[in-house]
């Protein structure tokens, strides 16, 4: 459906999955004495990890806060009162579920009639705990691709220990069993799509030279049932320096579209549509994405574009006749036009409507678009007037039904069912109140960054908060890859921090997508420092407003947000008392040589190019940590099985800081992938370590 080929590309890229390359060259390694810690599963490196883990767990588990927090978090994660979110395939509504009894999880299904009940009758399709036990494998669920329109087969993706690399196996949804001699792909960073019942598009590790520098598939093949994978025919080949190549099939209002996406960089691509045995390239800006809605081409822009005598601003959503566009017509209309403080958060496409989800000063507003008399009408859509709102079509080829989720920091998430254009919205499910919210409030503020830019942030705390500079405050941020940070209901934050008198703050710094592509572009590559200046400005504003002080201000972030934490640690150690740095990038001299790092050069730059390294080196935490500085205490966490961001980043940073005499803690989960944990028990344990650390340092 809309921008579907973009989603296929982003699904591949945003997983950031890539094989460990382990490249070591003189220009990138320099005199780094800790390169041995990049040996992910090496005996020496893992011995170092276990010693670090023992030190951290001994200290943090000894705290009187730890066990109550861990136990409470696990109860929340294992709660049977969670909302069982579903996806519709045919008559069935499927859900993946974990709880105390089902540690690895169940994939199960029910009907809409049953789903409306407080306690639906679920039919188990596959039990991962049983499968793991039977096959003696540490299987972690990674999703299913269900065959359209029969919905009786799917391709199951299963990971060992939570890594992004998966084993793909064909599964019969009627028999609830794996298909004998069915499609099977061994463990790899694999991308698949059904072309028809007996044919797949496959991108995987076909052997030497078949992956890009980022570790993603470089080649797409067409694979026929009953033939060996070695007999699959090449459909398209990208270049070694590309990010990835993928193919996808979209069924849209009775039409079938087959796309190829060549991800040239993280934010630019070439897209092709199949016409017979040929692939026709779309004429579009390199950083624009193409999708479909019925017989319409849908184009989403990242930069300004002049076409058909009109100039469309970055962040716009455009529509036009699909076949006419391929023939050279440029009769495009704007479905959405951004403003300085308004961006497009997303879309939902139903049988007769497109729902626009707009973000206005980081608050959602919904609008309904309908094609009438050769044009488009636009009307507001009723939605709760608070919190973060998400809308998704249930079965866009069959109906105008939708699911809507609503939540904020203090309001438990709710799930609604309705029909676009009708006043029949119905609340189906809601989370219980996992923590006490009496006396708490949400406020929105703005800090002024170094260059005068207004940076919004949300604050959650007591209505009677004393502005005395003594409140333990946790500031969270990300600021990258055009990812927006919006209010959400986090039972972990509530139970482990807010209930204990802490203040929670979410910063909407540049690099994110809160105000569209331009907000992201403002902090990309050579402008990266702006994201860090924004975060510093929010921290300083909290101190200026006397919400807290540097003695009571802690910060937290993961992945790109982990890099943010590393920069804050090295650039403004005086501003913060404690840092939780999770699955981080830290060695920006070698990030492009580790796992999926090459795919992120469009975000950060290429450190192998002297002019680009010149601006990267100024903030790279691993290169800027100093023996002479006095740093806030920092807790680094990562995962051995993270095959997105290499665990070597955190390992080496800790080793270097300890060598310099700094007081740091480190914990590495031996499995768990980029999320850091493979099941609820591990998630609760790692979160409890982090909150215990913060409670101890910021009291």
XYZ file of C-alpha atoms in Angstrom, residues 19-658:
640
model
C 27.429 -9.884 9.421
C 30.489 -9.263 11.502
C 33.199 -8.254 9.087
C 36.037 -7.891 11.535
C 38.029 -5.651 9.200
C 41.187 -4.282 10.693
C 43.251 -1.781 8.740
C 46.073 0.381 9.910
C 44.308 3.649 9.115
C 41.287 2.719 11.234
C 42.929 0.818 14.078
C 45.844 3.128 14.758
C 47.395 2.231 18.076
C 44.138 0.944 19.576
C 45.206 -1.575 22.237
C 41.677 -2.957 22.630
C 40.957 -4.312 19.169
C 40.886 -7.790 20.690
C 37.598 -6.870 22.363
C 36.007 -6.718 18.903
C 36.306 -10.511 18.743
C 32.646 -10.994 19.624
C 32.730 -14.589 20.865
C 36.454 -14.967 21.430
C 37.430 -16.734 24.634
C 39.611 -13.873 25.836
C 36.978 -11.214 25.120
C 34.157 -13.181 26.739
C 36.360 -13.811 29.772
C 36.730 -10.042 30.107
C 32.937 -9.661 29.732
C 32.178 -12.172 32.476
C 34.557 -10.451 34.896
C 32.905 -7.088 34.192
C 29.441 -8.584 34.604
C 30.397 -10.067 37.943
C 31.571 -6.699 39.274
C 28.420 -4.875 38.148
C 25.919 -7.465 39.307
C 27.642 -7.833 42.671
C 27.268 -4.120 43.353
C 23.813 -3.503 41.892
C 22.115 -6.702 43.046
C 23.298 -5.912 46.570
C 21.227 -2.720 46.563
C 17.955 -2.972 48.450
C 16.239 -1.432 45.423
C 17.282 -4.093 42.948
C 15.161 -7.132 43.747
C 11.873 -5.228 44.296
C 12.408 -3.388 41.012
C 13.336 -6.556 39.113
C 10.389 -8.473 40.504
C 7.947 -5.651 39.739
C 9.245 -5.250 36.194
C 9.004 -8.976 35.507
C 5.422 -9.040 36.822
C 4.559 -6.213 34.437
C 6.246 -7.866 31.459
C 4.622 -11.226 32.227
C 1.204 -9.727 32.967
C -1.730 -11.388 31.262
C -3.442 -7.983 31.235
C -1.224 -6.669 28.428
C -2.955 -5.756 25.174
C -2.633 -8.648 22.703
C -2.097 -6.641 19.514
C -3.183 -8.535 16.406
C -2.737 -8.654 12.635
C -5.519 -9.941 10.365
C -4.837 -12.640 7.778
C -8.004 -13.970 6.171
C -10.580 -14.616 8.857
C -8.005 -14.931 11.630
C -6.443 -12.332 13.926
C -2.908 -13.376 14.872
C -0.947 -12.388 17.973
C 2.516 -13.169 19.332
C 2.474 -13.489 23.127
C 4.953 -13.947 25.977
C 4.256 -14.397 29.667
C 5.617 -16.290 32.670
C 4.493 -19.662 31.311
C 5.511 -18.952 27.734
C 8.989 -17.494 28.019
C 9.854 -17.722 24.329
C 6.300 -17.129 23.266
C 3.210 -18.344 21.455
C 1.985 -17.387 18.015
C -1.759 -17.747 18.288
C -4.990 -16.661 16.594
C -8.639 -15.904 17.198
C -11.658 -14.377 15.459
C -12.791 -10.737 15.710
C -15.875 -11.843 17.631
C -13.701 -13.602 20.190
C -11.118 -10.814 20.214
C -13.815 -8.389 21.341
C -14.236 -10.449 24.515
C -12.317 -9.699 27.697
C -10.778 -13.173 27.541
C -10.594 -14.302 23.904
C -10.442 -17.967 23.013
C -7.003 -18.370 21.442
C -5.851 -21.176 19.191
C -2.111 -21.852 19.394
C -0.442 -21.948 15.988
C 3.134 -22.501 17.157
C 4.659 -22.805 20.629
C 8.236 -21.507 20.546
C 9.090 -22.954 23.943
C 8.112 -26.428 22.778
C 9.854 -25.962 19.434
C 13.044 -24.786 21.121
C 12.981 -27.738 23.486
C 12.268 -30.262 20.725
C 14.969 -28.897 18.436
C 17.396 -27.955 21.222
C 17.713 -24.421 19.831
C 17.437 -21.059 21.554
C 14.730 -19.809 19.183
C 13.574 -16.205 19.359
C 10.570 -15.018 17.337
C 11.313 -12.649 14.445
C 8.000 -12.619 12.596
C 6.015 -14.246 9.806
C 5.302 -13.377 6.168
C 1.845 -14.744 5.323
C 0.908 -15.756 1.765
C -1.778 -13.624 0.068
C -4.631 -14.241 -0.695
C -4.950 -17.832 0.604
C -3.383 -17.078 3.995
C -2.668 -20.763 4.494
C 1.138 -20.624 4.326
C 3.756 -18.357 5.830
C 7.499 -17.930 6.048
C 8.566 -18.034 9.694
C 11.712 -16.174 10.726
C 13.449 -17.573 13.791
C 16.598 -16.229 15.413
C 19.116 -17.996 17.575
C 19.420 -15.980 20.787
C 17.845 -12.805 19.437
C 20.316 -11.895 16.683
C 19.013 -10.318 13.496
C 20.283 -13.254 11.465
C 17.372 -15.660 10.993
C 16.463 -19.093 9.779
C 13.464 -18.940 7.401
C 11.107 -21.927 7.242
C 7.823 -22.454 5.422
C 4.879 -23.192 7.720
C 1.365 -24.522 6.998
C -1.209 -22.480 8.919
C -3.979 -25.056 8.451
C -1.913 -28.025 9.568
C 0.041 -25.882 12.072
C 3.242 -27.620 11.071
C 6.331 -26.946 8.996
C 5.904 -27.838 5.327
C 7.783 -31.002 4.421
C 10.378 -30.131 1.775
C 9.078 -26.570 1.865
C 11.054 -23.380 1.431
C 13.984 -23.251 3.844
C 16.810 -20.736 4.177
C 19.723 -21.249 6.594
C 20.792 -18.626 9.114
C 21.613 -15.310 7.459
C 20.467 -11.718 7.168
C 17.710 -12.706 4.795
C 14.962 -10.781 3.004
C 12.116 -12.746 1.379
C 8.809 -11.980 -0.320
C 6.151 -14.238 -1.850
C 5.821 -13.685 -5.613
C 3.220 -16.416 -5.780
C 2.525 -19.657 -3.979
C 5.463 -21.435 -5.575
C 7.893 -18.567 -6.088
C 9.882 -16.352 -3.753
C 12.020 -13.285 -4.164
C 15.074 -13.962 -1.997
C 17.950 -11.813 -0.848
C 20.374 -13.643 1.426
C 23.981 -14.742 1.810
C 24.504 -16.636 -1.451
C 28.216 -16.928 -0.798
C 31.316 -14.859 -1.460
C 30.536 -11.416 -2.872
C 26.768 -11.627 -2.384
C 26.595 -9.134 0.501
C 27.118 -5.399 0.589
C 29.732 -3.670 2.721
C 26.942 -3.242 5.298
C 26.349 -7.005 5.369
C 22.922 -6.907 3.695
C 21.894 -8.827 0.572
C 23.371 -7.361 -2.601
C 21.613 -9.784 -4.946
C 17.926 -10.626 -5.340
C 16.978 -13.954 -6.905
C 13.744 -15.595 -7.972
C 13.456 -19.033 -6.403
C 11.027 -21.705 -7.624
C 9.553 -24.348 -5.365
C 11.152 -27.755 -5.697
C 14.457 -26.430 -6.993
C 17.663 -25.935 -4.999
C 18.534 -22.405 -3.939
C 21.626 -22.661 -6.140
C 19.285 -22.839 -9.153
C 17.486 -19.570 -8.287
C 17.682 -16.983 -11.069
C 19.285 -13.584 -10.482
C 16.722 -10.777 -10.748
C 18.867 -7.821 -9.787
C 22.363 -7.052 -8.491
C 23.360 -3.980 -6.558
C 26.829 -2.705 -5.843
C 29.119 -3.768 -3.045
C 29.082 -0.259 -1.547
C 25.255 -0.118 -1.495
C 23.371 -0.601 1.751
C 21.027 -3.331 0.513
C 18.885 -4.655 -2.312
C 15.415 -6.085 -1.726
C 12.311 -7.072 -3.658
C 8.702 -6.931 -2.543
C 5.232 -7.716 -3.806
C 2.272 -5.495 -2.975
C -1.378 -6.451 -3.420
C -3.355 -3.224 -3.621
C -7.073 -2.942 -4.462
C -6.924 -5.938 -6.812
C -3.661 -4.817 -8.382
C -0.300 -6.521 -7.992
C 2.839 -4.424 -7.880
C 6.320 -5.947 -7.815
C 9.102 -3.637 -6.659
C 12.853 -3.722 -6.316
C 14.546 -1.302 -3.983
C 18.236 -0.607 -4.331
C 19.298 1.093 -1.105
C 22.197 3.224 -2.279
C 22.565 4.871 1.137
C 20.417 4.840 4.247
C 18.373 7.761 2.883
C 18.628 7.370 -0.891
C 17.505 4.645 -3.220
C 16.643 3.553 -6.714
C 13.243 1.890 -7.168
C 12.011 -0.308 -9.990
C 8.631 -1.732 -10.996
C 8.281 -5.056 -12.799
C 6.730 -4.960 -16.259
C 6.801 -8.465 -17.758
C 10.398 -9.581 -17.586
C 11.700 -6.016 -17.402
C 12.322 -3.720 -14.455
C 11.419 -0.080 -15.080
C 13.229 2.510 -12.988
C 11.181 5.306 -11.404
C 12.199 8.841 -12.314
C 12.258 10.539 -8.920
C 14.582 12.319 -6.500
C 17.169 9.896 -5.093
C 15.943 10.404 -1.526
C 12.207 10.190 -2.299
C 10.199 7.014 -1.773
C 7.553 5.558 -4.075
C 4.486 3.557 -3.106
C 0.962 2.909 -4.310
C -2.666 3.407 -3.397
C -5.057 1.690 -5.785
C -4.141 3.119 -9.215
C -2.219 6.036 -7.708
C 1.503 6.535 -7.300
C 2.361 7.944 -3.875
C 5.619 9.843 -3.452
C 7.087 11.016 -0.165
C 9.790 13.677 -0.325
C 12.806 14.262 1.858
C 14.037 17.320 -0.054
C 12.378 20.022 -2.149
C 11.417 18.891 -5.667
C 10.237 20.719 -8.768
C 8.075 18.637 -11.124
C 5.266 19.422 -13.551
C 5.815 23.134 -13.116
C 5.357 22.975 -9.329
C 7.825 23.010 -6.443
C 6.948 20.670 -3.583
C 8.670 21.161 -0.197
C 10.580 18.480 1.651
C 8.294 16.321 3.785
C 5.395 16.499 1.312
C 3.218 13.542 0.332
C 2.209 13.534 -3.344
C -0.216 11.521 -5.470
C -0.793 11.024 -9.196
C -1.904 8.462 -11.768
C 0.519 5.528 -11.588
C 0.545 4.517 -15.239
C 0.562 8.139 -16.362
C 3.583 8.813 -14.182
C 5.495 5.908 -15.721
C 4.728 7.398 -19.150
C 6.233 10.728 -18.125
C 3.241 12.665 -16.795
C 3.889 14.811 -13.737
C 0.308 15.704 -12.782
C 0.846 15.506 -9.022
C -1.235 16.815 -6.146
C -0.132 17.392 -2.555
C -1.838 15.182 0.005
C 0.231 16.681 2.797
C 2.358 19.827 3.011
C 4.571 20.344 6.101
C 5.186 23.510 8.054
C 7.943 24.540 10.455
C 6.311 22.685 13.368
C 4.177 20.133 11.514
C 5.258 16.865 9.900
C 3.748 13.625 8.648
C 3.959 10.932 11.313
C 2.417 8.238 9.145
C -0.471 7.053 7.011
C -3.070 4.307 7.090
C -4.692 3.135 3.865
C -8.110 1.478 3.889
C -10.291 0.359 0.990
C -11.735 3.826 0.324
C -9.672 6.255 2.384
C -6.187 7.372 3.346
C -5.781 8.497 6.936
C -3.055 11.082 7.509
C -1.439 11.080 10.933
C 0.096 14.524 11.341
C 2.464 15.577 14.089
C 1.768 19.167 15.150
C 4.343 20.330 17.695
C 4.828 16.659 18.638
C 1.074 16.061 19.056
C -0.944 13.801 16.744
C -3.866 14.995 14.615
C -5.771 12.772 12.161
C -7.320 13.631 8.792
C -9.290 11.548 6.288
C -8.545 11.775 2.569
C -10.974 10.472 -0.059
C -10.808 10.515 -3.846
C -13.885 12.194 -5.287
C -14.572 13.687 -8.729
C -10.946 13.424 -9.767
C -9.635 15.133 -6.649
C -9.119 14.531 -2.942
C -11.271 15.722 -0.038
C -9.869 16.231 3.447
C -11.825 16.080 6.715
C -10.730 15.836 10.365
C -11.029 12.406 11.947
C -12.354 12.041 15.460
C -9.669 10.862 17.842
C -8.907 11.264 21.529
C -7.537 14.731 22.156
C -4.522 13.638 24.157
C -1.429 11.524 23.958
C 0.198 9.680 21.102
C -2.216 8.278 18.524
C -1.464 5.542 16.012
C -3.799 4.267 13.285
C -3.497 1.150 11.142
C -5.797 -0.398 8.543
C -7.021 -3.869 9.462
C -7.613 -5.271 5.961
C -7.175 -2.501 3.384
C -8.198 -4.620 0.409
C -11.476 -5.595 2.045
C -12.745 -2.826 4.335
C -12.336 0.613 5.890
C -11.895 -0.851 9.379
C -8.991 0.332 11.491
C -7.249 -0.176 14.798
C -6.266 2.925 16.772
C -3.873 3.031 19.720
C -3.861 5.896 22.204
C -1.473 6.507 25.118
C 0.568 9.092 26.937
C 3.097 9.012 29.760
C 0.401 8.574 32.418
C -2.519 7.032 30.524
C -2.342 3.285 29.912
C -2.424 2.334 26.246
C -5.855 1.681 24.771
C -6.827 -0.104 21.565
C -9.864 1.011 19.560
C -11.658 -0.566 16.601
C -13.626 1.495 14.110
C -14.538 2.171 10.504
C -13.219 5.236 8.704
C -16.069 7.576 7.838
C -18.398 6.130 10.480
C -18.990 7.136 14.089
C -18.558 3.632 15.483
C -15.276 3.779 17.389
C -15.160 1.083 20.063
C -12.584 0.573 22.805
C -11.564 -3.079 22.637
C -8.665 -3.333 25.060
C -6.798 -1.249 27.594
C -3.789 -1.771 29.788
C -4.359 -1.693 33.525
C -2.686 1.066 35.509
C 0.682 -0.553 36.170
C 1.823 2.345 38.364
C 0.300 5.101 40.475
C -0.310 8.351 38.609
C -2.110 10.354 41.287
C -0.565 13.775 41.637
C 1.523 13.478 38.460
C 1.291 15.722 35.405
C 2.700 16.065 31.898
C 4.004 19.419 30.718
C 5.701 20.535 27.523
C 8.564 23.027 27.499
C 11.149 24.485 25.156
C 14.860 24.979 25.526
C 16.910 27.281 23.334
C 19.892 25.606 21.680
C 23.273 27.216 21.031
C 22.207 28.521 17.608
C 18.865 29.858 18.853
C 16.719 26.896 17.740
C 13.719 26.146 19.969
C 13.879 22.529 21.130
C 10.726 21.024 22.711
C 10.735 18.514 25.516
C 8.164 16.723 27.666
C 8.381 16.593 31.440
C 6.554 14.167 33.737
C 6.545 14.748 37.468
C 4.583 15.797 40.517
C 2.032 18.600 40.207
C 3.512 19.908 43.438
C 7.088 19.628 42.249
C 9.334 21.850 44.308
C 11.630 23.862 42.080
C 14.567 23.567 44.429
C 17.091 21.839 42.187
C 16.975 18.629 44.191
C 14.623 16.388 42.206
C 16.191 13.210 40.784
C 15.623 13.647 37.062
C 16.107 11.246 34.171
C 16.549 12.803 30.731
C 16.109 10.527 27.714
C 17.036 11.235 24.089
C 17.785 9.743 20.691
C 18.151 12.368 17.947
C 18.912 10.437 14.786
C 17.701 8.703 11.630
C 14.536 10.849 11.523
C 13.028 8.865 14.418
C 10.502 10.842 16.462
C 10.327 10.631 20.248
C 6.682 10.805 21.367
C 4.868 10.328 24.664
C 4.151 6.692 25.468
C 3.005 4.681 28.449
C 6.066 3.022 29.949
C 5.169 0.912 32.952
C 8.881 0.455 33.608
C 9.544 4.190 33.854
C 6.428 4.657 35.949
C 6.987 1.824 38.409
C 10.755 2.172 38.692
C 11.208 5.938 38.510
C 8.097 8.122 38.706
C 6.591 6.257 41.666
C 9.830 6.793 43.543
C 9.616 10.555 43.183
C 11.733 10.943 40.071
C 11.097 13.333 37.193
C 11.173 11.930 33.658
C 12.041 14.079 30.635
C 11.886 13.231 26.912
C 13.854 15.517 24.589
C 12.821 16.166 20.969
C 16.253 17.120 19.676
C 17.293 17.636 16.057
C 18.260 14.529 14.150
C 14.840 13.078 14.926
C 11.714 13.328 12.803
C 9.466 15.403 15.044
C 9.330 18.244 12.514
C 9.981 16.267 9.358
C 13.053 15.715 7.159
C 14.455 19.207 7.723
C 14.597 18.592 11.503
C 16.610 15.479 10.748
C 18.803 17.042 8.080
C 19.717 19.880 10.442
C 21.821 17.444 12.506
C 23.160 15.052 9.897
C 26.838 14.489 9.057
C 28.851 17.711 9.499
C 25.949 19.220 11.479
C 25.828 16.376 14.015
C 26.920 18.619 16.862
C 23.555 20.390 16.733
C 21.819 17.307 18.140
C 24.265 17.293 21.029
C 23.883 21.044 21.579
C 20.106 20.552 21.706
C 20.358 17.843 24.362
C 22.738 19.965 26.411
C 20.291 22.870 26.117
C 17.470 20.733 27.526
C 19.668 19.646 30.430
C 20.687 23.230 31.119
C 17.064 24.370 30.947
C 16.072 21.809 33.581
C 18.790 23.204 35.829
C 17.845 26.794 35.019
C 14.194 26.100 35.878
C 15.432 24.470 39.111
C 13.678 21.221 38.311
C 16.985 19.599 39.176
C 20.705 20.251 39.343
C 23.762 18.542 37.953
C 23.990 16.557 41.204
C 20.625 14.963 40.528
C 20.433 14.844 36.722
C 20.876 11.511 34.963
C 20.641 10.640 31.286
C 19.819 7.522 29.297
C 19.857 6.435 25.656
C 20.488 3.431 23.439
C 21.958 2.686 20.013
C 22.245 6.097 18.319
C 21.034 7.361 21.685
C 23.950 5.461 23.213
C 26.265 7.537 21.032
C 24.443 10.606 22.351
C 25.210 9.435 25.876
C 28.879 8.934 25.044
C 29.107 12.446 23.623
C 27.384 13.929 26.661
C 29.805 12.039 28.885
C 32.850 13.460 27.124
C 31.578 16.940 26.222
C 29.621 17.952 29.335
C 30.656 15.755 32.248
C 29.904 18.661 34.585
C 26.209 18.745 33.652
C 25.270 15.184 34.578
C 25.639 12.954 37.632
C 24.918 9.542 36.073
C 24.789 8.087 32.572
C 23.133 4.894 31.318
C 24.616 4.112 27.906
C 22.903 1.185 26.161
C 23.944 -0.817 23.057
C 25.928 2.235 21.938
C 28.060 3.390 19.042
C 31.201 4.913 20.570
C 34.220 4.268 18.365
C 33.266 6.448 15.415
C 36.663 5.863 13.800
C 35.743 2.250 13.129
C 31.935 2.207 13.235
C 31.723 1.692 9.463
C 33.913 -1.426 9.726
C 31.873 -3.138 12.423
C 28.714 -5.120 11.650
C 26.075 -2.896 9.978
C 28.061 0.280 10.497
C 28.710 0.961 6.810
C 24.959 1.495 6.303
C 24.990 4.453 8.697
C 27.577 6.548 6.876
C 24.720 8.538 5.328
C 23.834 9.613 8.865
C 27.289 10.256 10.348
C 29.713 10.497 7.420
C 32.606 8.287 6.348
C 35.515 8.308 8.822
C 37.817 6.953 6.109
C 37.452 10.242 4.212
C 39.796 12.762 5.907
C 37.445 15.726 5.490
C 34.588 13.787 7.094
C 36.716 12.276 9.835
C 37.712 15.827 10.678
C 34.216 16.591 11.967
C 33.441 13.095 13.281
C 36.585 12.965 15.434
C 35.516 16.089 17.310
C 32.674 14.203 19.013
C 33.651 10.508 18.772
C 33.506 9.385 22.437
C 36.171 6.675 22.236
C 38.689 9.114 20.792
C 37.770 11.959 23.159
C 37.687 10.265 26.541
C 40.465 11.743 28.678
C 42.420 10.639 31.717
C 42.441 14.208 33.026
C 38.655 14.679 32.985
C 36.288 13.941 35.841
C 33.347 11.999 34.495
C 29.928 11.188 35.934
C 29.573 7.540 36.825
C 28.437 5.593 33.782
C 26.736 2.234 33.332
C 27.317 0.667 29.906
C 25.153 -2.208 28.700
C 25.173 -4.230 25.483
C 24.559 -7.725 24.115
C 26.895 -10.341 22.701
C 24.222 -11.339 20.193
C 23.696 -7.783 18.959
C 24.531 -8.065 15.275
C 23.501 -4.474 14.549
C 25.714 -2.349 16.796
C 28.914 -4.220 17.589
C 29.400 -4.910 21.334
C 33.020 -3.886 20.823
C 31.968 -0.239 21.029
C 30.932 -0.521 24.668
C 33.620 -3.053 25.568
C 36.477 -0.877 24.314
C 35.109 2.301 25.870
C 34.921 0.652 29.288
C 38.401 -0.842 28.949
C 39.864 2.542 28.001
C 38.031 4.389 30.792
C 39.144 1.846 33.378
